[in-house]
């Protein structure tokens, strides 16, 4: 496909230094960095009518972040850290949206954000060395740099189930939740999906629905969130110690504000191990993963955590048959994103809640009145699809992105995504993908990854401008090395053992099976990215000159996460 496919001529388009797609955590910070640090002309195009990204769309019942609030924030501005106060241990979606609106106002970002603007295509013009971005309304914007800040979990997956179009009730996907809410009172609700979202939503829906039927394909572990209102002491601690908290977040593989124990599972006897698991269970949340350093490296070690969590399910759920369905989990703990809940398993003790095992008895079709499985019919007024996303690649491939010689991203990634550092794609000059496939983003506390990605991109662009370079592009050899390293990093862990995980693309029929996020940890990733930059952007072609071999990637190791040695943050 050549440039003639561009709907308007370039000389009729708005000219900018950079276009950013998306006004969530990533897009807002990228705008701030490029405009306010580098003095570039920048526009953010955002399809929603407000800022917030993921949190603009995810307003389903119980939507709350699983990262602790004091870590789920930007750390680039001391002033922002000192003035913003979170109210609860985990921030609810509304509070996060308020926070991101506060950031947009504080840094005067809105004047460069164009809301209600859906990008439909972005084509690279080699002759002009410009990205030509076209919106659904037919507007054309032209820029030297294209930065996608579209999120990893923003392309909703509504499964293709026969009969949905004939359903007489209402149906909703959790990631596209109506802003005026959904009334469940007196309704028979069917929820499909028991990932992090479904596990948050079910207890809240059950509180008002006449009946909730949860359709479970894959049972899941979950650890109680233990959410609570934050004390004034803890808020003061966060305000006064944000530098130390940031240091911890930057020292851990997962970017959270708690340390990972250096202890291994079999360093302690069974009794002590049980006591440790009990302590972490009481503390709750994602911290549970950090009680031993080898849970994701050693299957026998992982089995002990898995058995502990399964026994908790059996202890909570009173009906033995339901408990057995919920606890018959076949993947190692945390090899799928581990959910965090408030009363999820307890919900199945309610009289108005039932569980249907659709692995044993698959859904055959949706009928006008409900859902038909191979074992029977369930009458429903509302269906909630908590069925996740076409993760990481979906948001990019749903845009019509074309690089050199009109090559489509779909074509470049037909056998699975290939990036260099998760941030760039060979054949797509001057394009940067914040939280792209091959980045550690979804395996970390997201804002930490986003700040690193955005700052690396900013520094790269600054370097180019200082050097007078007009074009930067990953070499195919560098991308090959990176893809191999991403695979090696995943294979050094138990993560690929969850064969039905969205990390592998397994939730989307026809999607190439490839472990997408970088599992080597945020510390190692940051070190590699810094070395690539410090070595003169090795692995990149600048102004079409040959690229050097990325020695930082070639020499990168895989293997167990490096446990950090920083002092632990006080508990809350
Ligand atoms: O999606 P999921 P999610 N028929 O893909 C099932 C982040 N997040 O929205 O496992 C029947 O995890 C599917 O079954 P299976 C977090 O990174 C963060 O829950 O594929 N069932 C699974 O049970 C998370 O990992 C937060 O067999 C079908 C469920 O639907 C990511 O978002 C909160 C099906 C989907 O689970 C995605 O989580 C929530 C079908 N055709 C989410 N297709 C916070 O931090 C899918 N399923 C707050």
Coordinates of C-alpha atoms and ligand atoms in Angstrom, one line a residue:
X1 CA 0.0 0.0 0.0
X2 CA 1.5 3.4 -1.0
X3 CA 0.9 6.9 0.1
X4 CA -2.0 7.4 -2.3
X5 CA -4.2 5.6 0.3
X6 CA -3.9 8.5 2.7
X7 CA -7.4 10.1 2.6
X8 CA -6.2 13.7 2.5
X9 CA -3.0 15.1 1.1
X10 CA -0.3 15.8 3.6
X11 CA -0.1 19.5 2.8
X12 CA -3.8 19.8 3.9
X13 CA -3.0 18.3 7.3
X14 CA -2.2 19.8 10.7
X15 CA 1.6 19.7 11.2
X16 CA 3.0 18.7 14.5
X17 CA 6.1 17.3 16.1
X18 CA 4.3 14.4 17.7
X19 CA 0.9 12.8 17.9
X20 CA 0.1 10.7 20.9
X21 CA -2.9 8.3 20.7
X22 CA -4.6 7.9 24.1
X23 CA -5.0 10.1 27.2
X24 CA -4.6 7.6 30.0
X25 CA -1.6 7.3 32.4
X26 CA 0.8 7.0 29.5
X27 CA -0.5 9.6 27.1
X28 CA -0.8 12.3 29.7
X29 CA 2.8 11.9 30.9
X30 CA 4.1 11.6 27.4
X31 CA 2.4 14.9 26.5
X32 CA 3.9 16.6 29.5
X33 CA 7.4 15.3 28.8
X34 CA 7.5 16.2 25.1
X35 CA 5.7 19.5 25.3
X36 CA 7.1 20.8 28.6
X37 CA 10.6 19.3 28.6
X38 CA 11.5 19.3 24.9
X39 CA 9.3 22.1 23.8
X40 CA 7.6 20.1 21.0
X41 CA 4.3 20.7 19.4
X42 CA 2.2 17.8 20.4
X43 CA -1.4 16.7 20.2
X44 CA -3.1 13.8 22.1
X45 CA -6.0 12.2 20.3
X46 CA -8.4 10.4 22.6
X47 CA -11.6 8.6 21.6
X48 CA -13.3 9.0 24.9
X49 CA -14.9 12.2 26.0
X50 CA -12.6 12.4 29.1
X51 CA -9.1 11.5 30.2
X52 CA -8.4 8.4 32.1
X53 CA -7.8 5.6 29.6
X54 CA -8.5 2.2 31.2
X55 CA -10.2 3.9 34.1
X56 CA -12.4 6.0 31.9
X57 CA -13.9 2.8 30.5
X58 CA -13.7 0.3 33.4
X59 CA -16.5 1.4 35.7
X60 CA -18.0 -2.0 36.3
X61 CA -19.3 -2.8 39.8
X62 CA -16.3 -3.3 42.2
X63 CA -13.7 -1.8 39.8
X64 CA -10.7 -1.0 41.9
X65 CA -7.0 -1.1 41.2
X66 CA -5.1 -4.1 42.6
X67 CA -2.0 -2.1 43.1
X68 CA -1.9 -0.2 46.3
X69 CA -2.8 3.4 45.9
X70 CA 0.4 5.0 47.1
X71 CA 2.3 3.0 44.4
X72 CA -0.4 3.5 41.7
X73 CA 0.6 7.0 41.0
X74 CA 3.1 9.1 39.1
X75 CA 6.4 9.6 40.9
X76 CA 7.9 12.2 38.5
X77 CA 6.6 15.2 40.5
X78 CA 7.4 15.7 44.2
X79 CA 4.8 18.4 44.3
X80 CA 2.1 16.1 43.0
X81 CA 3.1 13.4 45.5
X82 CA 2.9 15.9 48.3
X83 CA -0.4 17.4 47.4
X84 CA -2.5 14.3 46.3
X85 CA -3.9 12.0 49.0
X86 CA -5.4 8.7 48.3
X87 CA -8.3 7.7 50.6
X88 CA -8.1 3.8 50.6
X89 CA -5.5 1.1 50.4
X90 CA -6.6 0.4 46.8
X91 CA -8.0 3.2 44.7
X92 CA -11.5 2.8 43.3
X93 CA -12.0 3.6 39.6
X94 CA -13.7 6.9 40.4
X95 CA -10.8 8.1 42.5
X96 CA -8.3 7.2 39.8
X97 CA -10.3 9.2 37.2
X98 CA -10.3 12.1 39.6
X99 CA -6.5 11.8 40.1
X100 CA -5.9 11.7 36.3
X101 CA -8.1 14.8 35.8
X102 CA -6.2 16.5 38.6
X103 CA -3.0 15.7 36.8
X104 CA -4.4 17.0 33.5
X105 CA -5.3 20.3 35.2
X106 CA -2.2 20.7 37.2
X107 CA 0.1 20.4 34.2
X108 CA -2.3 22.3 31.9
X109 CA -2.5 19.3 29.6
X110 CA -6.0 19.7 28.3
X111 CA -5.2 22.4 25.7
X112 CA -3.3 19.7 23.7
X113 CA -5.8 16.9 24.2
X114 CA -8.5 16.4 21.6
X115 CA -11.2 14.3 23.1
X116 CA -14.0 12.4 21.3
X117 CA -11.5 11.7 18.5
X118 CA -11.1 8.2 17.4
X119 CA -8.0 7.5 15.4
X120 CA -8.7 5.1 12.5
X121 CA -5.3 5.0 10.8
X122 CA -1.7 6.0 11.0
X123 CA 0.4 5.7 7.9
X124 CA 4.1 6.5 7.6
X125 CA 5.0 8.6 4.6
X126 CA 8.6 7.9 3.7
X127 CA 8.9 10.8 1.3
X128 CA 7.8 13.3 3.9
X129 CA 9.2 11.4 6.9
X130 CA 5.9 12.0 8.6
X131 CA 3.2 10.0 10.2
X132 CA -0.2 10.8 8.7
X133 CA -2.9 10.1 11.3
X134 CA -6.6 10.0 10.2
X135 CA -9.5 10.2 12.6
X136 CA -13.0 8.7 12.2
X137 CA -14.3 12.2 11.4
X138 CA -11.9 12.4 8.5
X139 CA -9.5 14.9 10.1
X140 CA -5.8 14.4 9.2
X141 CA -2.9 15.2 11.5
X142 CA 0.7 15.0 10.4
X143 CA 3.6 14.5 12.8
X144 CA 7.3 13.4 12.8
X145 CA 6.7 11.1 15.7
X146 CA 3.8 8.7 16.5
X147 CA 3.4 7.5 20.0
X148 CA 0.8 5.0 20.8
X149 CA -0.4 5.2 24.4
X150 CA -3.4 3.0 23.8
X151 CA -3.0 0.7 26.8
X152 CA -2.5 -3.1 26.8
X153 CA -6.0 -4.0 28.1
X154 CA -8.2 -1.7 26.1
X155 CA -9.5 -3.9 23.2
X156 CA -12.5 -5.6 24.8
X157 CA -13.0 -9.3 24.0
X158 CA -16.7 -10.1 23.5
X159 CA -16.7 -13.8 22.6
X160 CA -18.4 -14.8 19.5
X161 CA -21.2 -16.9 20.9
X162 CA -24.1 -17.8 18.7
X163 CA -27.4 -16.1 19.5
X164 CA -26.1 -12.9 21.3
X165 CA -27.9 -10.7 18.7
X166 CA -31.2 -12.3 19.6
X167 CA -30.9 -11.9 23.4
X168 CA -33.9 -10.0 24.7
X169 CA -32.2 -8.7 27.8
X170 CA -29.2 -6.3 28.2
X171 CA -25.6 -7.3 27.9
X172 CA -22.5 -5.4 28.8
X173 CA -18.7 -5.9 28.6
X174 CA -17.0 -4.8 31.8
X175 CA -14.4 -2.8 29.9
X176 CA -17.1 -0.7 28.1
X177 CA -19.4 -0.1 31.1
X178 CA -22.2 2.4 30.8
X179 CA -21.4 5.6 32.6
X180 CA -24.8 5.9 34.2
X181 CA -24.5 2.4 35.7
X182 CA -26.5 -0.7 35.4
X183 CA -29.5 -1.5 37.6
X184 CA -29.3 -5.1 38.9
X185 CA -32.2 -4.9 41.4
X186 CA -34.6 -7.7 40.8
X187 CA -32.7 -9.0 37.8
X188 CA -31.4 -12.5 36.9
X189 CA -27.8 -11.8 36.0
X190 CA -25.3 -14.1 34.2
X191 CA -21.6 -13.3 34.5
X192 CA -19.2 -15.0 32.1
X193 CA -15.6 -14.9 33.2
X194 CA -13.6 -15.3 36.4
X195 CA -10.4 -13.3 35.9
X196 CA -9.4 -10.3 38.0
X197 CA -12.4 -8.4 36.7
X198 CA -15.1 -11.0 37.2
X199 CA -13.7 -11.8 40.7
X200 CA -14.1 -8.1 41.6
X201 CA -17.5 -7.7 40.0
X202 CA -19.4 -10.8 41.2
X203 CA -19.6 -9.9 44.9
X204 CA -21.0 -6.5 44.2
X205 CA -23.5 -7.6 41.5
X206 CA -24.7 -10.3 43.9
X207 CA -25.6 -7.7 46.5
X208 CA -28.5 -6.4 44.5
X209 CA -29.3 -8.9 41.8
X210 CA -32.2 -11.3 42.2
X211 CA -29.9 -14.1 41.2
X212 CA -26.3 -14.2 39.9
X213 CA -25.1 -17.1 37.9
X214 CA -21.3 -17.2 37.4
X215 CA -20.2 -19.1 34.3
X216 CA -16.7 -20.3 35.0
X217 CA -14.4 -21.7 32.3
X218 CA -11.1 -21.6 34.3
X219 CA -11.1 -21.6 38.1
X220 CA -8.7 -19.1 39.6
X221 CA -6.8 -18.4 42.8
X222 CA -7.6 -15.2 44.6
X223 CA -6.2 -13.5 47.8
X224 CA -8.3 -11.1 49.8
X225 CA -7.6 -7.5 49.1
X226 CA -8.1 -6.3 52.8
X227 CA -9.0 -2.9 51.5
X228 CA -9.4 -0.2 54.1
X229 CA -9.4 3.5 54.6
X230 CA -5.9 4.9 54.9
X231 CA -4.9 6.4 58.2
X232 CA -3.6 10.0 58.5
X233 CA -0.3 8.6 59.7
X234 CA 0.1 6.5 56.6
X235 CA -0.8 9.4 54.3
X236 CA 1.8 11.6 56.1
X237 CA 4.3 8.8 55.8
X238 CA 3.8 8.6 52.1
X239 CA 4.0 12.4 51.7
X240 CA 7.2 12.6 53.7
X241 CA 8.9 9.5 52.3
X242 CA 8.0 9.4 48.7
X243 CA 11.7 9.3 47.7
X244 CA 12.3 6.1 49.7
X245 CA 9.1 4.6 48.4
X246 CA 10.1 5.3 44.8
X247 CA 13.5 3.8 45.6
X248 CA 11.8 0.5 46.6
X249 CA 9.5 0.5 43.6
X250 CA 12.6 0.9 41.4
X251 CA 14.4 -1.9 43.1
X252 CA 11.9 -4.6 42.7
X253 CA 11.2 -6.7 39.6
X254 CA 7.5 -5.9 39.8
X255 CA 7.6 -2.2 40.6
X256 CA 5.4 -2.4 43.7
X257 CA 6.2 -0.6 46.9
X258 CA 7.0 -3.7 48.9
X259 CA 10.0 -5.9 48.9
X260 CA 10.2 -9.6 47.8
X261 CA 11.5 -12.0 50.4
X262 CA 14.9 -13.5 49.7
X263 CA 13.7 -16.6 51.4
X264 CA 13.0 -19.7 49.3
X265 CA 10.0 -22.0 50.0
X266 CA 12.1 -25.0 51.1
X267 CA 14.4 -22.9 53.3
X268 CA 11.8 -23.3 56.0
X269 CA 9.9 -26.4 57.3
X270 CA 6.2 -27.0 56.6
X271 CA 5.0 -25.5 59.8
X272 CA 6.9 -22.3 59.4
X273 CA 5.8 -22.1 55.7
X274 CA 2.2 -22.4 56.7
X275 CA 2.6 -19.6 59.3
X276 CA 4.2 -17.4 56.6
X277 CA 1.4 -18.1 54.1
X278 CA -1.1 -17.3 56.9
X279 CA 0.6 -14.0 57.6
X280 CA 0.6 -12.9 54.0
X281 CA -3.0 -14.1 53.5
X282 CA -4.0 -11.8 56.5
X283 CA -2.1 -8.9 55.0
X284 CA -3.8 -9.6 51.7
X285 CA -3.4 -8.4 48.1
X286 CA -0.6 -8.8 45.6
X287 CA 1.9 -8.8 48.5
X288 CA 1.1 -12.5 48.8
X289 CA 3.3 -13.2 45.8
X290 CA 6.3 -11.8 47.6
X291 CA 6.4 -14.1 50.6
X292 CA 9.0 -16.4 48.9
X293 CA 11.3 -15.5 46.1
X294 CA 11.0 -18.7 44.1
X295 CA 7.2 -19.1 43.7
X296 CA 7.4 -18.4 40.0
X297 CA 10.7 -20.3 39.4
X298 CA 10.2 -23.7 41.1
X299 CA 7.1 -25.7 40.5
X300 CA 7.4 -27.7 43.7
X301 CA 7.7 -24.5 45.6
X302 CA 4.7 -23.0 43.8
X303 CA 2.7 -26.2 44.6
X304 CA 2.9 -25.3 48.3
X305 CA 1.3 -21.9 47.7
X306 CA -1.2 -23.3 45.3
X307 CA -2.3 -25.9 47.9
X308 CA -2.5 -23.3 50.6
X309 CA -4.8 -21.1 48.5
X310 CA -7.0 -24.1 47.3
X311 CA -7.5 -25.1 51.0
X312 CA -8.6 -21.5 51.7
X313 CA -11.3 -21.8 49.0
X314 CA -12.5 -25.2 50.4
X315 CA -12.6 -23.6 53.9
X316 CA -14.6 -20.6 52.8
X317 CA -17.1 -22.1 50.4
X318 CA -19.7 -24.2 52.3
X319 CA -21.2 -26.3 49.5
X320 CA -18.6 -29.0 48.8
X321 CA -19.5 -29.4 45.1
X322 CA -19.2 -25.6 44.5
X323 CA -15.9 -25.5 46.5
X324 CA -14.5 -28.3 44.4
X325 CA -15.4 -26.5 41.1
X326 CA -13.8 -23.3 42.4
X327 CA -10.6 -25.0 43.6
X328 CA -9.9 -27.4 40.8
X329 CA -7.3 -25.0 39.5
X330 CA -4.9 -26.5 37.0
X331 CA -2.2 -23.8 36.6
X332 CA 0.5 -22.8 39.0
X333 CA -0.3 -19.9 41.3
X334 CA 0.4 -16.5 39.7
X335 CA 1.1 -17.9 36.2
X336 CA -2.1 -16.1 35.3
X337 CA -2.4 -12.5 36.7
X338 CA -3.4 -13.3 40.3
X339 CA -6.7 -11.7 41.2
X340 CA -7.3 -9.9 44.4
X341 CA -10.9 -9.9 45.9
X342 CA -13.3 -8.7 48.4
X343 CA -15.6 -11.6 49.4
X344 CA -15.4 -13.4 46.1
X345 CA -15.4 -17.0 47.4
X346 CA -17.8 -15.9 50.3
X347 CA -20.3 -14.8 47.6
X348 CA -20.9 -18.4 46.6
X349 CA -22.4 -19.0 50.1
X350 CA -25.3 -16.7 49.3
X351 CA -28.6 -18.2 48.3
X352 CA -28.9 -16.0 45.3
X353 CA -25.6 -17.1 43.7
X354 CA -24.8 -20.2 41.7
X355 CA -21.7 -21.4 39.8
X356 CA -21.8 -23.1 36.4
X357 CA -18.8 -25.0 35.2
X358 CA -18.6 -24.3 31.5
X359 CA -15.4 -26.3 31.0
X360 CA -17.4 -29.4 31.9
X361 CA -20.6 -28.2 30.2
X362 CA -19.8 -25.6 27.6
X363 CA -22.0 -22.7 26.5
X364 CA -23.8 -23.8 23.4
X365 CA -25.5 -20.6 22.5
X366 CA -27.2 -17.5 23.9
X367 CA -31.0 -17.8 23.6
X368 CA -33.5 -14.9 23.6
X369 CA -34.0 -15.6 27.3
X370 CA -30.6 -16.7 28.6
X371 CA -27.7 -19.0 28.2
X372 CA -27.9 -22.6 27.0
X373 CA -25.1 -24.9 28.2
X374 CA -24.7 -28.6 27.3
X375 CA -26.3 -29.3 30.7
X376 CA -29.3 -27.0 30.7
X377 CA -30.8 -23.5 30.2
X378 CA -30.3 -20.5 32.5
X379 CA -32.9 -17.8 32.3
X380 CA -31.3 -14.3 32.4
X381 CA -32.2 -10.6 32.2
X382 CA -28.7 -9.3 32.0
X383 CA -25.4 -10.9 30.7
X384 CA -22.1 -9.4 32.0
X385 CA -19.1 -10.3 29.9
X386 CA -16.1 -10.2 32.2
X387 CA -14.2 -11.9 29.4
X388 CA -11.1 -9.8 29.2
X389 CA -9.2 -8.3 26.3
X390 CA -7.4 -8.9 23.1
X391 CA -4.4 -7.9 25.2
X392 CA -1.3 -6.0 24.2
X393 CA -1.5 -6.4 20.5
X394 CA -5.3 -5.9 20.1
X395 CA -5.3 -2.1 20.7
X396 CA -2.6 -1.6 18.1
X397 CA -3.8 -4.1 15.5
X398 CA -7.3 -2.6 15.6
X399 CA -5.8 0.6 14.3
X400 CA -4.7 0.6 10.7
X401 CA -1.0 1.3 11.2
X402 CA 1.3 1.2 8.2
X403 CA 5.0 1.6 8.2
X404 CA 7.6 1.7 5.4
X405 CA 6.4 0.6 2.0
X406 CA 2.9 0.6 3.3
X407 CA 3.5 -2.5 5.3
X408 CA 0.7 -3.1 7.8
X409 CA 1.4 -3.9 11.4
X410 CA -1.0 -6.8 11.0
X411 CA 1.3 -8.2 8.4
X412 CA 4.5 -7.5 10.4
X413 CA 3.0 -9.3 13.4
X414 CA 1.1 -12.1 11.6
X415 CA 3.1 -14.7 13.5
X416 CA 3.0 -12.8 16.7
X417 CA 4.3 -9.4 17.9
X418 CA 7.9 -8.5 17.2
X419 CA 9.2 -5.4 18.9
X420 CA 12.5 -4.1 20.1
X421 CA 12.3 -3.4 23.9
X422 CA 8.5 -3.4 23.6
X423 CA 8.8 0.2 22.5
X424 CA 9.6 0.2 18.8
X425 CA 8.9 -1.9 15.7
X426 CA 11.3 -2.6 12.8
X427 CA 9.9 -1.1 9.6
X428 CA 7.9 1.6 11.5
X429 CA 10.3 4.6 11.8
X430 CA 9.7 7.2 14.5
X431 CA 6.9 5.2 16.1
X432 CA 7.0 4.3 19.8
X433 CA 4.7 2.0 21.5
X434 CA 4.3 2.7 25.2
X435 CA 3.5 -0.6 27.1
X436 CA 3.8 -2.5 23.8
X437 CA 4.2 -6.2 23.6
X438 CA 7.7 -7.2 24.7
X439 CA 7.6 -4.6 27.5
X440 CA 7.2 -5.7 31.1
X441 CA 4.2 -3.4 31.7
X442 CA 1.4 -5.9 32.5
X443 CA 3.7 -7.9 34.8
X444 CA 4.5 -4.8 36.8
X445 CA 2.9 -2.1 38.7
X446 CA 1.8 -0.2 35.6
X447 CA 2.6 3.4 36.4
X448 CA 6.3 2.4 37.1
X449 CA 6.6 0.8 33.7
X450 CA 4.8 3.7 32.0
X451 CA 7.1 6.3 33.6
X452 CA 10.1 4.4 32.5
X453 CA 8.8 3.9 28.9
X454 CA 7.8 7.6 28.6
X455 CA 11.1 8.8 30.0
X456 CA 13.1 6.5 27.7
X457 CA 11.1 7.7 24.6
X458 CA 11.6 11.3 25.6
X459 CA 15.3 10.9 26.0
X460 CA 15.6 9.1 22.7
X461 CA 13.7 11.9 20.9
X462 CA 15.8 14.5 22.7
X463 CA 18.9 12.8 21.6
X464 CA 17.8 12.6 18.0
X465 CA 16.9 16.3 18.0
X466 CA 20.3 17.2 19.5
X467 CA 22.1 15.1 16.8
X468 CA 19.9 16.4 14.0
X469 CA 18.8 12.8 13.2
X470 CA 15.4 12.7 11.5
X471 CA 14.6 9.1 11.6
X472 CA 15.1 6.3 14.1
X473 CA 14.0 2.7 13.5
X474 CA 14.7 -0.6 15.2
X475 CA 16.8 -3.0 13.1
X476 CA 15.2 -6.4 12.3
X477 CA 18.2 -8.1 13.9
X478 CA 17.7 -6.1 17.2
X479 CA 14.0 -7.0 17.2
X480 CA 14.9 -10.7 16.7
X481 CA 17.3 -10.6 19.6
X482 CA 14.7 -8.9 21.8
X483 CA 12.0 -11.4 20.9
X484 CA 14.4 -14.3 21.7
X485 CA 15.2 -12.6 25.0
X486 CA 11.5 -12.1 25.9
X487 CA 10.9 -15.8 25.2
X488 CA 14.0 -16.9 27.2
X489 CA 12.9 -14.7 30.1
X490 CA 9.4 -16.2 30.1
X491 CA 10.8 -19.8 29.8
X492 CA 13.0 -19.2 32.8
X493 CA 9.8 -18.9 34.9
X494 CA 6.6 -21.0 35.3
X495 CA 4.5 -18.3 33.5
X496 CA 4.1 -20.2 30.2
X497 CA 2.7 -23.2 32.1
X498 CA -0.7 -21.5 32.2
X499 CA -1.6 -22.5 28.7
X500 CA -4.9 -20.7 28.8
X501 CA -3.4 -17.3 29.8
X502 CA -4.0 -14.1 28.0
X503 CA -0.2 -13.5 28.4
X504 CA 0.1 -16.1 25.6
X505 CA -2.8 -14.8 23.6
X506 CA -4.7 -18.0 24.4
X507 CA -8.0 -16.3 25.2
X508 CA -8.5 -15.1 21.6
X509 CA -9.3 -17.7 19.0
X510 CA -6.8 -17.6 16.2
X511 CA -4.3 -15.3 18.0
X512 CA -0.7 -16.5 17.6
X513 CA 0.5 -18.2 20.8
X514 CA 3.4 -16.2 22.0
X515 CA 4.3 -15.0 25.5
X516 CA 3.9 -11.3 25.1
X517 CA 5.1 -9.4 28.2
X518 CA 8.7 -9.2 29.2
X519 CA 9.1 -11.5 32.3
X520 CA 12.7 -10.6 33.1
X521 CA 11.6 -8.0 35.7
X522 CA 11.5 -4.2 35.7
X523 CA 15.0 -3.8 37.2
X524 CA 16.7 -5.8 34.5
X525 CA 14.5 -4.2 31.8
X526 CA 15.5 -0.7 32.9
X527 CA 19.1 -1.7 33.0
X528 CA 18.9 -3.0 29.4
X529 CA 17.0 0.1 28.1
X530 CA 19.5 2.4 29.7
X531 CA 22.5 0.5 28.3
X532 CA 20.9 0.6 24.8
X533 CA 20.7 4.4 25.1
X534 CA 24.1 4.9 26.7
X535 CA 25.7 2.8 24.0
X536 CA 24.4 5.3 21.4
X537 CA 21.0 3.7 20.8
X538 CA 22.5 0.4 19.7
X539 CA 20.2 -1.8 17.6
X540 CA 18.6 1.3 16.0
X541 CA 19.1 2.6 12.5
X542 CA 19.4 6.4 12.5
X543 CA 18.8 8.3 9.3
X544 CA 18.9 4.8 7.6
X545 CA 22.5 4.2 8.6
X546 CA 23.4 0.6 9.7
X547 CA 22.5 -0.3 13.2
X548 CA 25.0 -1.6 15.7
X549 CA 24.5 -4.9 17.4
X550 CA 22.6 -4.4 20.7
X551 CA 25.2 -5.7 23.0
X552 CA 23.0 -4.9 26.0
X553 CA 20.4 -7.4 24.8
X554 CA 22.9 -10.0 23.6
X555 CA 24.5 -10.1 27.0
X556 CA 21.3 -9.9 29.1
X557 CA 20.8 -12.8 31.4
X558 CA 17.5 -14.5 32.2
X559 CA 16.7 -16.5 35.4
X560 CA 15.3 -15.9 38.8
X561 CA 14.2 -12.5 39.7
X562 CA 16.8 -10.6 41.6
X563 CA 15.4 -10.1 45.1
X564 CA 15.9 -6.6 46.3
X565 CA 17.7 -5.7 49.4
X566 CA 16.1 -2.3 50.2
X567 CA 14.4 -1.9 53.5
X568 CA 10.7 -2.8 53.5
X569 CA 8.1 0.0 53.5
X570 CA 6.1 0.0 56.7
X571 CA 2.8 -2.0 56.4
X572 CA -0.5 -0.2 56.3
Ligands
LIG1 O1 -9.9 -10.7 31.9 P1 -9.2 -12.1 31.9 P2 -10.1 -9.7 33.1 N1 -16.2 -18.3 27.2 O2 -8.8 -12.4 30.5 C1 -13.2 -16.0 30.5 C2 -6.2 -6.4 34.5 N2 -7.1 -6.1 35.5 O3 -10.8 -8.5 32.5 O4 -9.3 -18.1 31.7 C3 -16.1 -18.4 28.5 O5 -8.2 -12.2 33.0 C4 -11.8 -16.4 30.8 O6 -11.6 -17.8 30.9 P3 -10.2 -18.5 30.5 C5 -5.3 -7.6 34.9 O7 -4.0 -7.4 34.3 C6 -6.6 -5.3 36.5 O8 -10.6 -10.4 34.2 O9 -9.7 -17.8 29.3 N3 -15.3 -17.7 29.3 C7 -11.5 -15.7 32.2 O10 -12.1 -16.4 33.2 C8 -6.1 -8.7 34.3 O11 -5.3 -9.9 34.2 C9 -7.5 -5.0 37.5 O12 -10.5 -19.9 30.3 C10 -14.4 -16.9 28.7 C11 -12.3 -14.4 32.0 O13 -13.3 -14.6 31.0 C12 -6.5 -8.1 33.0 O14 -6.9 -6.8 33.4 C13 -8.8 -5.4 37.6 C14 -14.4 -16.7 27.3 C15 -11.4 -13.3 31.4 O15 -10.4 -13.1 32.3 C16 -7.7 -8.8 32.4 O16 -8.6 -9.2 33.4 C17 -9.2 -6.2 36.5 C18 -15.4 -17.4 26.5 N4 -15.4 -17.4 25.2 C19 -8.4 -6.5 35.5 N5 -13.5 -15.8 27.0 C20 -7.0 -4.2 38.6 O17 -5.9 -3.9 38.9 C21 -12.9 -15.4 28.1 N6 -13.5 -16.1 29.1 C22 -8.1 -3.6 39.3

